[in-house]
Tab-separated table of C-alpha atoms and ligand atoms in Angstrom:
chain	number	residue	atom	x	y	z
A	23	MET	CA	14.992	-14.906	-22.718
A	24	VAL	CA	19.064	-15.328	-23.096
A	25	GLY	CA	20.206	-12.458	-19.910
A	26	TYR	CA	17.117	-11.738	-18.258
A	27	ASP	CA	16.560	-12.816	-15.387
A	28	TYR	CA	12.533	-12.699	-16.516
A	29	ASP	CA	10.205	-12.533	-19.848
A	30	LEU	CA	8.138	-10.058	-17.716
A	31	PHE	CA	8.628	-7.772	-14.322
A	32	VAL	CA	5.293	-6.979	-12.734
A	33	ILE	CA	4.339	-3.979	-10.255
A	34	GLY	CA	2.233	-4.318	-8.471
A	35	ALA	CA	-0.385	-7.371	-7.993
A	36	GLY	CA	-3.953	-5.188	-8.070
A	37	SER	CA	-6.405	-5.679	-10.491
A	38	GLY	CA	-4.318	-5.369	-13.905
A	39	GLY	CA	-0.530	-6.342	-12.524
A	40	VAL	CA	-2.726	-9.405	-11.766
A	41	ARG	CA	-4.270	-10.363	-14.625
A	42	ALA	CA	-1.598	-9.425	-17.059
A	43	ALA	CA	0.486	-11.427	-14.972
A	44	ARG	CA	-2.008	-14.530	-15.011
A	45	ILE	CA	-2.954	-14.178	-18.875
A	46	ALA	CA	1.173	-13.261	-19.299
A	47	ALA	CA	2.564	-16.773	-17.761
A	48	GLY	CA	-0.553	-18.951	-19.777
A	49	TYR	CA	1.423	-17.933	-22.373
A	50	GLY	CA	4.788	-19.831	-21.203
A	51	ALA	CA	6.417	-16.995	-19.884
A	52	LYS	CA	8.694	-16.509	-17.067
A	53	VAL	CA	6.796	-13.553	-14.649
A	54	ALA	CA	7.781	-11.941	-11.564
A	55	ILE	CA	5.200	-10.326	-9.538
A	56	ALA	CA	5.952	-7.498	-6.864
A	57	GLU	CA	3.328	-6.456	-4.571
A	58	GLU	CA	4.438	-3.795	-1.521
A	59	TYR	CA	1.474	-3.790	0.666
A	60	ARG	CA	-1.660	-6.869	-0.077
A	61	VAL	CA	-1.892	-8.914	-3.318
A	62	GLY	CA	-5.237	-8.041	-4.826
A	63	GLY	CA	-4.923	-4.168	-4.609
A	64	THR	CA	-7.287	-1.859	-4.123
A	65	CYS	CA	-10.364	-2.984	-5.614
A	66	VAL	CA	-9.865	-6.260	-3.621
A	67	ILE	CA	-8.394	-4.388	-0.501
A	68	ARG	CA	-9.920	-0.683	0.372
A	69	GLY	CA	-11.437	-0.557	-2.764
A	70	CYS	CA	-14.492	-1.774	-4.518
A	71	VAL	CA	-15.146	-5.718	-2.755
A	72	PRO	CA	-15.179	-3.982	0.815
A	73	LYS	CA	-16.746	-0.813	-0.120
A	74	LYS	CA	-19.675	-3.307	-1.613
A	75	LEU	CA	-20.725	-5.557	1.322
A	76	MET	CA	-20.642	-2.133	3.896
A	77	VAL	CA	-23.095	-0.560	1.311
A	78	TYR	CA	-25.277	-4.589	1.638
A	79	ALA	CA	-24.445	-3.660	5.832
A	80	SER	CA	-25.923	0.498	5.554
A	81	ARG	CA	-28.708	-0.949	3.195
A	82	VAL	CA	-29.910	-3.032	5.608
A	83	ALA	CA	-31.613	0.032	7.657
A	84	ASP	CA	-33.514	0.288	4.963
A	85	GLU	CA	-34.947	-3.766	4.666
A	86	ILE	CA	-35.894	-3.199	8.134
A	87	GLU	CA	-37.862	0.369	8.212
A	88	GLU	CA	-39.685	-1.044	5.224
A	89	ALA	CA	-40.366	-4.694	6.790
A	90	ALA	CA	-43.687	-3.296	9.225
A	91	GLY	CA	-45.583	-2.168	5.453
A	92	TYR	CA	-44.966	-6.114	4.865
A	93	GLY	CA	-46.559	-6.742	7.815
A	94	TRP	CA	-43.430	-8.103	10.184
A	95	THR	CA	-42.441	-7.118	13.494
A	96	ILE	CA	-38.605	-6.609	13.460
A	97	GLY	CA	-37.716	-6.773	17.224
A	98	GLU	CA	-34.852	-4.348	18.057
A	99	SER	CA	-32.286	-3.879	16.387
A	100	ARG	CA	-28.422	-2.375	17.027
A	101	PHE	CA	-25.872	-2.542	14.651
A	102	ASP	CA	-22.089	-3.357	15.409
A	103	TRP	CA	-20.070	-1.621	13.913
A	104	ALA	CA	-17.151	-3.825	14.943
A	105	THR	CA	-18.978	-7.301	13.030
A	106	LEU	CA	-19.062	-5.512	10.489
A	107	ILE	CA	-15.288	-4.835	9.658
A	108	ALA	CA	-14.510	-8.302	11.430
A	109	ASN	CA	-16.515	-10.181	8.668
A	110	LYS	CA	-14.905	-8.048	5.880
A	111	ASP	CA	-11.240	-8.402	6.865
A	112	LYS	CA	-12.193	-11.969	6.948
A	113	GLU	CA	-13.990	-11.600	3.115
A	114	ILE	CA	-11.134	-9.841	2.792
A	115	ALA	CA	-7.600	-11.665	3.026
A	116	ARG	CA	-9.939	-15.349	1.647
A	117	LEU	CA	-10.096	-13.367	-1.053
A	118	GLU	CA	-6.735	-12.598	-1.457
A	119	ALA	CA	-5.240	-15.848	-0.676
A	120	ILE	CA	-7.377	-16.620	-3.387
A	121	TYR	CA	-5.919	-13.813	-5.855
A	122	THR	CA	-2.013	-15.511	-4.274
A	123	ARG	CA	-3.170	-18.953	-4.629
A	124	ASN	CA	-3.659	-18.182	-8.278
A	125	LEU	CA	-0.397	-16.118	-9.243
A	126	VAL	CA	1.363	-19.479	-7.599
A	127	ASN	CA	-0.159	-21.759	-9.468
A	128	ALA	CA	0.075	-20.202	-12.955
A	129	GLY	CA	3.897	-20.727	-11.666
A	130	VAL	CA	4.096	-15.911	-11.130
A	131	THR	CA	6.964	-15.539	-8.973
A	132	ILE	CA	5.975	-12.980	-5.914
A	133	PHE	CA	8.131	-9.946	-4.084
A	134	GLU	CA	6.522	-8.986	-1.466
A	135	THR	CA	8.282	-5.424	-1.323
A	136	HIS	CA	8.125	-2.198	-3.051
A	137	ALA	CA	9.456	-2.306	-6.230
A	138	THR	CA	11.683	0.459	-8.093
A	139	LEU	CA	12.456	0.974	-11.943
A	140	THR	CA	16.733	1.262	-12.159
A	141	GLY	CA	16.693	0.984	-15.982
A	142	PRO	CA	14.321	0.013	-19.078
A	143	ASN	CA	14.660	-3.932	-18.040
A	144	GLN	CA	16.014	-3.245	-14.400
A	145	VAL	CA	14.153	-3.104	-11.775
A	146	ARG	CA	15.367	-3.412	-7.225
A	147	LEU	CA	13.138	-4.955	-4.699
A	148	ASN	CA	13.868	-2.542	-2.602
A	149	SER	CA	13.356	-5.616	0.244
A	150	ASP	CA	16.672	-6.224	-0.422
A	151	GLY	CA	18.296	-4.272	-2.870
A	152	ARG	CA	18.248	-7.384	-5.725
A	153	LEU	CA	18.448	-6.540	-8.411
A	154	ILE	CA	16.200	-8.204	-11.442
A	155	THR	CA	15.978	-7.689	-15.021
A	156	ALA	CA	13.140	-8.292	-17.788
A	157	ARG	CA	13.093	-8.202	-21.457
A	158	THR	CA	9.859	-6.796	-20.248
A	159	ILE	CA	8.511	-4.527	-17.340
A	160	LEU	CA	4.651	-4.023	-16.374
A	161	ILE	CA	4.228	-0.969	-14.466
A	162	ALA	CA	0.666	-1.611	-12.566
A	163	THR	CA	0.416	0.584	-9.285
A	164	GLY	CA	-2.724	2.207	-9.360
A	165	GLY	CA	-4.331	5.146	-7.370
A	166	HIS	CA	-4.128	6.833	-3.877
A	167	PRO	CA	-6.614	9.174	-2.579
A	168	ASN	CA	-5.815	13.147	-2.999
A	169	VAL	CA	-6.616	16.226	-0.390
A	170	ASP	CA	-6.472	19.196	-0.712
A	171	SER	CA	-2.515	19.702	1.287
A	172	GLY	CA	-2.123	23.162	1.596
A	173	ILE	CA	-5.109	22.774	4.169
A	174	PRO	CA	-3.885	23.671	8.022
A	175	GLY	CA	-5.187	21.281	9.750
A	176	ILE	CA	-5.617	18.917	6.724
A	177	GLN	CA	-3.725	15.975	8.893
A	178	HIS	CA	-6.330	15.051	10.721
A	179	ALA	CA	-8.406	14.181	7.643
A	180	ILE	CA	-8.813	11.154	6.548
A	181	THR	CA	-9.378	8.515	2.992
A	182	SER	CA	-11.131	5.950	1.780
A	183	ASN	CA	-7.882	3.815	3.410
A	184	GLU	CA	-8.536	4.841	6.424
A	185	PHE	CA	-12.832	4.047	6.281
A	186	PHE	CA	-12.440	0.926	5.681
A	187	HIS	CA	-10.483	0.363	9.711
A	188	LEU	CA	-12.025	2.484	11.713
A	189	PRO	CA	-12.178	2.134	15.180
A	190	GLU	CA	-15.515	2.970	15.527
A	191	LEU	CA	-18.670	4.330	13.460
A	192	PRO	CA	-18.242	8.086	13.953
A	193	LYS	CA	-21.348	10.091	15.598
A	194	ARG	CA	-20.962	13.308	12.895
A	195	VAL	CA	-18.966	13.244	9.667
A	196	VAL	CA	-18.052	14.671	7.158
A	197	ILE	CA	-16.635	13.887	3.882
A	198	ALA	CA	-15.201	15.874	1.273
A	199	GLY	CA	-15.806	15.593	-2.646
A	200	GLY	CA	-17.846	14.760	-4.803
A	201	GLY	CA	-17.384	11.911	-7.182
A	202	TYR	CA	-18.850	8.383	-6.808
A	203	ILE	CA	-16.504	7.211	-3.762
A	204	ALA	CA	-17.343	10.455	-2.151
A	205	VAL	CA	-21.579	9.878	-3.051
A	206	GLU	CA	-21.432	6.347	-1.775
A	207	LEU	CA	-19.286	6.091	1.671
A	208	ALA	CA	-21.751	9.039	2.268
A	209	GLY	CA	-24.195	7.215	1.500
A	210	VAL	CA	-23.055	3.522	3.655
A	211	PHE	CA	-22.341	5.957	6.314
A	212	ASN	CA	-26.173	7.668	6.314
A	213	GLY	CA	-27.594	4.057	6.313
A	214	LEU	CA	-25.848	2.765	8.579
A	215	GLY	CA	-26.724	5.720	11.731
A	216	SER	CA	-24.522	8.619	11.267
A	217	GLU	CA	-24.516	12.191	11.042
A	218	VAL	CA	-23.407	13.031	7.451
A	219	THR	CA	-22.611	16.220	5.335
A	220	LEU	CA	-21.382	15.416	1.701
A	221	LEU	CA	-19.071	18.820	1.160
A	222	TYR	CA	-18.216	19.266	-2.647
A	223	ARG	CA	-17.282	22.017	-4.637
A	224	GLY	CA	-18.635	21.996	-7.401
A	225	GLU	CA	-21.980	23.005	-8.287
A	226	GLU	CA	-24.149	19.491	-8.112
A	227	ILE	CA	-22.271	16.214	-6.965
A	228	LEU	CA	-20.839	13.395	-9.600
A	229	ARG	CA	-19.694	15.405	-11.955
A	230	GLY	CA	-19.634	13.391	-15.369
A	231	PHE	CA	-23.164	11.935	-15.026
A	232	ASP	CA	-25.702	12.551	-16.469
A	233	ASP	CA	-27.375	16.036	-14.478
A	234	ASP	CA	-31.061	14.008	-14.089
A	235	LEU	CA	-29.733	11.472	-12.460
A	236	ARG	CA	-27.070	14.462	-10.240
A	237	LYS	CA	-30.079	16.462	-9.357
A	238	ALA	CA	-32.250	13.827	-8.764
A	239	LEU	CA	-29.037	11.533	-6.339
A	240	HIS	CA	-28.736	14.975	-4.469
A	241	GLN	CA	-32.994	15.094	-3.329
A	242	ALA	CA	-32.947	11.855	-2.842
A	243	TYR	CA	-30.381	11.794	0.335
A	244	GLU	CA	-31.350	15.505	1.497
A	245	ALA	CA	-34.691	13.411	2.014
A	246	ARG	CA	-32.093	11.006	3.493
A	247	GLY	CA	-30.376	13.420	6.111
A	248	ILE	CA	-27.845	13.530	4.301
A	249	ARG	CA	-26.534	17.036	4.128
A	250	VAL	CA	-25.426	17.756	0.734
A	251	VAL	CA	-23.543	21.585	0.535
A	252	CYS	CA	-22.201	22.796	-2.877
A	253	GLY	CA	-19.560	25.147	-4.285
A	254	GLU	CA	-17.638	24.996	-0.936
A	255	VAL	CA	-14.319	24.013	0.333
A	256	PHE	CA	-12.589	23.276	4.224
A	257	ALA	CA	-10.717	26.384	4.840
A	258	SER	CA	-9.511	24.916	7.934
A	259	ILE	CA	-9.413	22.199	9.989
A	260	GLU	CA	-9.077	21.764	13.503
A	261	LYS	CA	-8.464	19.538	16.768
A	262	THR	CA	-11.477	20.264	18.947
A	263	GLY	CA	-12.552	19.043	22.383
A	264	THR	CA	-14.926	16.579	21.367
A	265	GLY	CA	-13.488	15.569	17.641
A	266	LEU	CA	-13.042	17.595	14.768
A	267	ALA	CA	-14.100	20.751	14.049
A	268	GLY	CA	-13.581	22.128	9.642
A	269	THR	CA	-14.183	25.559	8.476
A	270	THR	CA	-15.822	25.990	3.989
A	271	THR	CA	-14.556	29.104	2.891
A	272	GLY	CA	-18.639	29.741	2.282
A	273	GLY	CA	-17.733	30.532	6.254
A	274	ASN	CA	-19.464	27.883	7.989
A	275	ARG	CA	-18.005	25.839	10.375
A	276	ILE	CA	-19.054	22.259	10.407
A	277	GLU	CA	-18.031	20.099	13.757
A	278	ALA	CA	-17.585	15.770	13.111
A	279	ASP	CA	-15.897	12.892	14.855
A	280	GLN	CA	-14.544	12.239	11.195
A	281	ILE	CA	-13.477	14.510	8.264
A	282	LEU	CA	-12.764	12.356	5.728
A	283	TYR	CA	-11.565	13.458	1.925
A	284	ALA	CA	-12.242	11.849	-1.228
A	285	ILE	CA	-11.773	14.078	-3.442
A	286	GLY	CA	-10.529	11.696	-6.381
A	287	ARG	CA	-7.053	9.895	-6.784
A	288	GLY	CA	-3.953	10.105	-8.863
A	289	PRO	CA	-1.811	7.900	-10.473
A	290	ASN	CA	1.376	6.031	-8.017
A	291	ILE	CA	4.305	6.685	-9.336
A	292	ARG	CA	6.037	7.635	-6.184
A	293	GLY	CA	9.299	5.711	-5.820
A	294	LEU	CA	9.242	4.318	-8.468
A	295	GLY	CA	12.121	5.482	-10.411
A	296	LEU	CA	10.533	7.246	-13.020
A	297	ASP	CA	13.339	10.009	-13.279
A	298	GLY	CA	15.126	9.759	-15.626
A	299	LEU	CA	14.496	6.395	-17.578
A	300	GLY	CA	12.444	8.801	-20.724
A	301	VAL	CA	9.190	7.371	-19.145
A	302	SER	CA	6.945	10.306	-20.512
A	303	VAL	CA	3.946	11.608	-17.838
A	304	ASP	CA	0.869	13.250	-18.597
A	305	ASP	CA	0.581	17.076	-16.412
A	306	LEU	CA	-1.236	14.275	-13.901
A	307	GLY	CA	1.235	12.172	-13.217
A	308	ALA	CA	-0.456	9.736	-15.385
A	309	ILE	CA	2.040	7.500	-17.140
A	310	LYS	CA	1.284	8.339	-20.836
A	311	VAL	CA	0.468	4.645	-22.947
A	312	ASP	CA	-0.781	4.084	-26.465
A	313	ARG	CA	-3.367	1.843	-28.152
A	314	TYR	CA	-1.350	-1.084	-26.486
A	315	SER	CA	-0.515	-0.073	-23.058
A	316	GLN	CA	3.596	0.494	-24.068
A	317	THR	CA	5.359	3.972	-23.061
A	318	SER	CA	7.490	5.704	-24.255
A	319	VAL	CA	10.334	3.409	-23.254
A	320	PRO	CA	9.658	0.009	-25.590
A	321	SER	CA	10.595	-2.496	-22.865
A	322	ILE	CA	8.138	-0.857	-20.332
A	323	TYR	CA	4.029	-0.796	-20.448
A	324	ALA	CA	1.544	0.464	-18.174
A	325	VAL	CA	-1.975	-0.357	-17.346
A	326	GLY	CA	-4.605	0.702	-15.211
A	327	ASP	CA	-4.931	3.194	-12.750
A	328	VAL	CA	-1.814	4.491	-12.967
A	329	THR	CA	-2.370	5.349	-16.965
A	330	ASN	CA	-5.987	7.506	-15.664
A	331	ARG	CA	-8.077	5.997	-18.943
A	332	ALA	CA	-10.554	5.515	-17.329
A	333	ALA	CA	-10.013	4.440	-13.333
A	334	LEU	CA	-11.675	0.699	-13.103
A	335	THR	CA	-11.116	-2.326	-12.244
A	336	PRO	CA	-12.476	-3.566	-15.148
A	337	VAL	CA	-11.121	-1.581	-17.188
A	338	ALA	CA	-7.624	-2.020	-16.101
A	339	ILE	CA	-8.095	-5.796	-15.476
A	340	ARG	CA	-9.384	-6.039	-18.938
A	341	GLU	CA	-5.651	-3.559	-20.666
A	342	GLY	CA	-3.734	-5.637	-18.198
A	343	HIS	CA	-5.560	-8.746	-20.108
A	344	ALA	CA	-4.646	-6.993	-23.555
A	345	PHE	CA	-1.535	-6.077	-22.603
A	346	ALA	CA	-0.375	-9.841	-21.977
A	347	ASP	CA	-2.325	-11.221	-25.621
A	348	THR	CA	-0.701	-8.235	-27.156
A	349	VAL	CA	3.068	-8.905	-26.160
A	350	PHE	CA	3.191	-12.792	-25.616
A	351	GLY	CA	0.300	-14.522	-26.814
A	352	ASN	CA	0.810	-12.476	-30.518
A	353	LYS	CA	-2.638	-11.006	-31.007
A	354	PRO	CA	-2.696	-8.099	-30.245
A	355	ALA	CA	-5.761	-6.440	-28.569
A	356	ALA	CA	-6.156	-2.332	-27.970
A	357	VAL	CA	-9.007	-1.661	-25.237
A	358	ASP	CA	-11.900	-0.483	-26.734
A	359	HIS	CA	-12.301	2.782	-23.656
A	360	SER	CA	-15.804	4.393	-25.567
A	361	LEU	CA	-18.463	2.346	-23.954
A	362	ILE	CA	-18.470	1.265	-20.128
A	363	PRO	CA	-20.938	1.583	-17.927
A	364	THR	CA	-20.769	2.220	-14.514
A	365	GLY	CA	-22.449	1.882	-11.250
A	366	VAL	CA	-22.485	3.996	-8.512
A	367	PHE	CA	-23.380	2.306	-5.676
A	368	SER	CA	-25.115	5.176	-3.484
A	369	THR	CA	-28.467	3.870	-2.145
A	370	PRO	CA	-30.192	4.806	-4.465
A	371	GLU	CA	-28.099	3.082	-7.197
A	372	ILE	CA	-27.250	4.660	-10.133
A	373	GLY	CA	-26.370	2.657	-12.846
A	374	THR	CA	-25.789	4.375	-16.102
A	375	VAL	CA	-24.425	3.093	-20.209
A	376	GLY	CA	-23.504	5.676	-23.149
A	377	LEU	CA	-23.069	9.359	-23.970
A	378	THR	CA	-25.305	11.566	-21.079
A	379	GLU	CA	-27.885	13.738	-22.432
A	380	ALA	CA	-25.500	16.801	-22.882
A	381	GLN	CA	-22.988	15.049	-23.951
A	382	ALA	CA	-25.073	13.578	-26.959
A	383	ARG	CA	-26.974	16.494	-27.898
A	384	THR	CA	-22.927	18.410	-28.323
A	385	ARG	CA	-22.597	15.208	-30.171
A	386	PHE	CA	-25.386	14.628	-32.209
A	387	GLY	CA	-26.708	17.305	-32.103
A	388	ALA	CA	-30.777	16.338	-32.683
A	389	VAL	CA	-31.374	14.215	-29.679
A	390	ASP	CA	-34.915	12.562	-28.185
A	391	ILE	CA	-35.421	11.336	-24.789
A	392	TYR	CA	-37.230	9.314	-22.503
A	393	LYS	CA	-37.503	9.616	-19.323
A	394	THR	CA	-39.941	7.765	-17.063
A	395	SER	CA	-40.129	8.319	-13.106
A	396	PHE	CA	-42.080	6.477	-10.758
A	397	ARG	CA	-42.516	5.273	-6.562
A	398	PRO	CA	-40.796	0.927	-7.241
A	399	MET	CA	-43.160	-1.437	-6.435
A	400	LYS	CA	-41.639	-2.906	-3.040
A	401	LEU	CA	-42.315	0.735	-1.257
A	402	THR	CA	-45.733	1.023	-2.160
A	403	LEU	CA	-46.459	-1.362	0.538
A	404	THR	CA	-44.500	0.897	3.163
A	405	GLN	CA	-44.568	4.816	3.836
A	406	LYS	CA	-41.748	5.725	1.614
A	407	SER	CA	-41.660	8.002	-1.002
A	408	GLU	CA	-38.857	7.582	-2.367
A	409	ARG	CA	-38.836	7.557	-6.799
A	410	MET	CA	-37.168	5.462	-9.353
A	411	LEU	CA	-35.247	7.415	-12.135
A	412	MET	CA	-34.927	6.241	-15.758
A	413	LYS	CA	-33.950	8.175	-18.728
A	414	LEU	CA	-32.802	7.200	-22.910
A	415	VAL	CA	-31.274	8.680	-25.199
A	416	VAL	CA	-31.989	8.583	-28.391
A	417	ASP	CA	-30.216	9.550	-31.954
A	418	GLN	CA	-33.032	11.067	-33.577
A	419	ALA	CA	-31.170	10.898	-37.563
A	420	SER	CA	-30.140	6.900	-36.020
A	421	ASP	CA	-32.622	6.433	-33.741
A	422	LYS	CA	-29.898	4.833	-31.994
A	423	VAL	CA	-30.093	4.761	-28.218
A	424	LEU	CA	-27.329	6.371	-27.224
A	425	GLY	CA	-27.287	5.831	-23.452
A	426	ALA	CA	-29.214	4.601	-20.870
A	427	HIS	CA	-28.627	6.751	-17.165
A	428	ILE	CA	-31.047	4.649	-14.122
A	429	LEU	CA	-31.299	5.868	-10.859
A	430	GLY	CA	-32.965	3.622	-7.927
A	431	PRO	CA	-32.041	-0.544	-6.423
A	432	ASP	CA	-30.885	-2.422	-8.676
A	433	ALA	CA	-28.896	0.003	-11.474
A	434	ALA	CA	-25.596	-1.106	-11.812
A	435	GLU	CA	-27.621	-4.882	-12.810
A	436	MET	CA	-29.534	-2.693	-15.104
A	437	ALA	CA	-26.713	-1.135	-16.779
A	438	GLN	CA	-24.376	-3.983	-17.455
A	439	LEU	CA	-26.198	-5.556	-19.445
A	440	LEU	CA	-27.597	-2.545	-21.094
A	441	GLY	CA	-24.542	-2.028	-21.726
A	442	ILE	CA	-24.303	-5.116	-24.159
A	443	ALA	CA	-27.752	-3.874	-26.272
A	444	VAL	CA	-26.102	-0.486	-26.592
A	445	GLY	CA	-22.478	-1.217	-27.640
A	446	MET	CA	-24.587	-3.704	-29.904
A	447	GLY	CA	-25.872	-0.280	-31.589
A	448	ALA	CA	-29.461	-1.276	-30.719
A	449	THR	CA	-32.087	1.596	-31.742
A	450	LYS	CA	-34.948	2.941	-29.143
A	451	ALA	CA	-37.358	0.168	-32.401
A	452	ASP	CA	-35.014	-2.153	-30.895
A	453	PHE	CA	-36.022	-1.776	-27.428
A	454	ASP	CA	-39.451	-1.617	-28.131
A	455	ARG	CA	-40.387	-4.102	-30.324
A	456	THR	CA	-38.511	-6.515	-26.943
A	457	ILE	CA	-41.204	-8.244	-24.877
A	458	ALA	CA	-42.257	-6.994	-20.908
A	459	LEU	CA	-40.304	-8.761	-18.334
A	460	HIS	CA	-43.588	-8.149	-15.314
A	461	PRO	CA	-43.529	-7.157	-13.033
A	462	SER	CA	-40.082	-5.380	-12.940
A	463	ALA	CA	-38.496	-2.425	-13.063
A	464	ALA	CA	-36.211	-2.786	-16.523
A	465	GLU	CA	-39.309	-3.877	-18.555
A	466	GLU	CA	-40.304	0.341	-18.865
A	467	PHE	CA	-37.276	1.048	-20.666
A	468	VAL	CA	-38.987	-1.702	-22.892
A	469	THR	CA	-42.284	0.708	-22.926
A	470	LEU	CA	-41.562	3.878	-22.665
A	471	ARG	CA	-43.435	5.743	-25.788
A	472	THR	CA	-43.897	9.410	-24.932
A	473	LYS	CA	-41.232	11.580	-26.080
A	474	TRP	CA	-40.219	13.976	-23.032
A	475	THR	CA	-40.171	17.844	-24.501
A	476	PRO	CA	-38.701	20.675	-22.027
A	477	GLY	CA	-41.879	22.397	-19.897
M	510	FAD	P1	-4.628	-1.425	-8.527
M	510	FAD	O1	-5.839	-2.062	-7.962
M	510	FAD	O2	-4.670	-0.038	-7.574
M	510	FAD	O3	-2.816	-2.012	-7.862
M	510	FAD	C1	-1.384	-1.566	-7.831
M	510	FAD	C2	-0.866	-2.532	-6.767
M	510	FAD	O4	0.108	-2.087	-6.983
M	510	FAD	C3	-1.497	-2.065	-5.294
M	510	FAD	O5	-1.729	-3.068	-4.240
M	510	FAD	C4	-0.253	-1.374	-4.242
M	510	FAD	O6	-0.322	-1.805	-3.201
M	510	FAD	C5	0.927	-1.326	-5.603
M	510	FAD	N1	1.776	-0.774	-5.860
M	510	FAD	C6	2.390	0.654	-5.783
M	510	FAD	N2	3.251	0.659	-6.055
M	510	FAD	C7	3.785	-0.093	-6.458
M	510	FAD	C8	5.342	-0.214	-6.126
M	510	FAD	N3	6.307	0.696	-6.439
M	510	FAD	N4	5.968	-1.615	-5.629
M	510	FAD	C9	5.076	-2.428	-5.577
M	510	FAD	N5	4.464	-2.054	-6.246
M	510	FAD	C10	3.638	-1.323	-5.506
M	510	FAD	N6	-13.737	0.742	-9.134
M	510	FAD	C11	-15.151	-0.638	-10.409
M	510	FAD	O7	-14.780	-0.844	-10.850
M	510	FAD	N7	-15.998	-0.684	-8.945
M	510	FAD	C12	-16.161	0.351	-7.638
M	510	FAD	O8	-16.614	0.061	-7.566
M	510	FAD	C13	-15.952	0.290	-7.525
M	510	FAD	N8	-14.128	1.002	-6.617
M	510	FAD	C14	-13.843	1.210	-5.408
M	510	FAD	C15	-14.334	2.586	-4.055
M	510	FAD	C16	-12.703	2.231	-3.366
M	510	FAD	C17	-12.835	3.306	-2.567
M	510	FAD	C18	-11.777	2.854	-4.802
M	510	FAD	C19	-10.005	3.313	-3.721
M	510	FAD	C20	-11.439	2.639	-5.383
M	510	FAD	C21	-12.684	1.991	-6.453
M	510	FAD	N9	-12.130	1.580	-7.153
M	510	FAD	C22	-13.862	0.498	-7.580
M	510	FAD	C23	-11.431	1.484	-8.351
M	510	FAD	C24	-10.715	0.398	-8.782
M	510	FAD	O9	-10.089	0.146	-7.439
M	510	FAD	C25	-9.394	0.158	-9.214
M	510	FAD	O10	-9.499	1.453	-10.670
M	510	FAD	C26	-8.360	-0.566	-9.750
M	510	FAD	O11	-8.135	-1.398	-8.423
M	510	FAD	C27	-7.040	-0.272	-10.877
M	510	FAD	O12	-6.658	-1.711	-10.945
M	510	FAD	P2	-4.770	-1.309	-10.681
M	510	FAD	O13	-4.367	-2.594	-11.341
M	510	FAD	O14	-4.852	-0.282	-11.948
M	510	FAD	O15	-4.449	-1.028	-9.419
């Protein structure tokens, strides 16, 4: 390490940065990490974890409603936003402490400050201006929520960052966006009792997911009282005597107590000092890397959302781990991004792995579709009619299952396990000879006999 303060300096203590720092330290590297906000990053502090806790909170409403059919009389129920936020914050603080402790125990030095690159082997700590050198620098600065900054009145809108600390539950909320974060937060507000509008510029919510799931979730959301407006965006937002009002490009005026923008996320490169260093970025500002996460400057690597390969926590973690194995463990490792099981924690939930029907038809031509839609058993003793949807996309030539898609309870849990089978190249025949686990919803996947034909 002659001449350098550290073997590795990591900028950003989120999912990717923390994993890379710990694994590199485990290989004996001298490691430091800078974090400008809170250790744990987006996922732990204001992403996956607090969101899922709030999804759980929102689903209690369903349980209470369904209880009567099972003979339960539930007394008067009341939801208290402040209690949920306080309990969620306590849990997040606990996790942050664990992340910090794990870094310290691994021998990683933590600098609680914004860090800026000042050279291929040097960073400046913004807290005290100190310059620190490192043989390798890893950029793991994540992403930030985008807003439509050209819209008059946009300063009145919030993003997912503020969502987690709203002082109270808004009675009326508009969510601008149709991606998974927009859809999930719409479900949370709906379950907790807000009046929700989802406003999305595209033709249908959840671009990139299987069309059957997109349509079915849209219908389920409307049946649950969420107003889904597609093909429009806000043209302006204004403050009114009672809250906010947005006017859409379609001329609709929508009043709300909060307007939340969830229109996608951009890579965090602002204030990073990349200009003049020769680190290449793409049109969206994502840092360009090779399959080993190395940037155009050999001593600088980048992982996670800042590279915009697949903006998900397990992907950032896998990239951080592979980077450390490659650079410090003498085990070159590239991450395969081709098969990523994904969940959308809407209510009802989505779980998906592999190709959508449309993608499979484009890539493989002849595909067989197997699908089923049914009322989940749990709802049979209730007044509810919400349906579950399950679908398999199969390559006709090889019989390989190319994609599996689910809408309904525990969809994400199923998709995680289906990811193993699909990743191993399981065929429809493999699914068919698996004995069903009864009674379950997942058993439908091994009992799908009839090919679906359009019309
Ligand atoms: P991050 O976790 O964002 O960490 C980057 C860190 O770098 C941050 O802590 C930031 O403060 C710090 N930083 C930035 N610049 C500097 C600097 N110059 N100096 C010092 N520190 C800096 N993913 C899933 O897989 N499942 C989900 O259910 C899911 N839900 C989500 C819900 C929401 C509302 C959001 C916003 C995201 C969600 N994600 C989810 C995405 C997931 O959070 C990210 O993909 C993941 O956190 C990316 O990890 P990362 O290491 O790239 O960056």
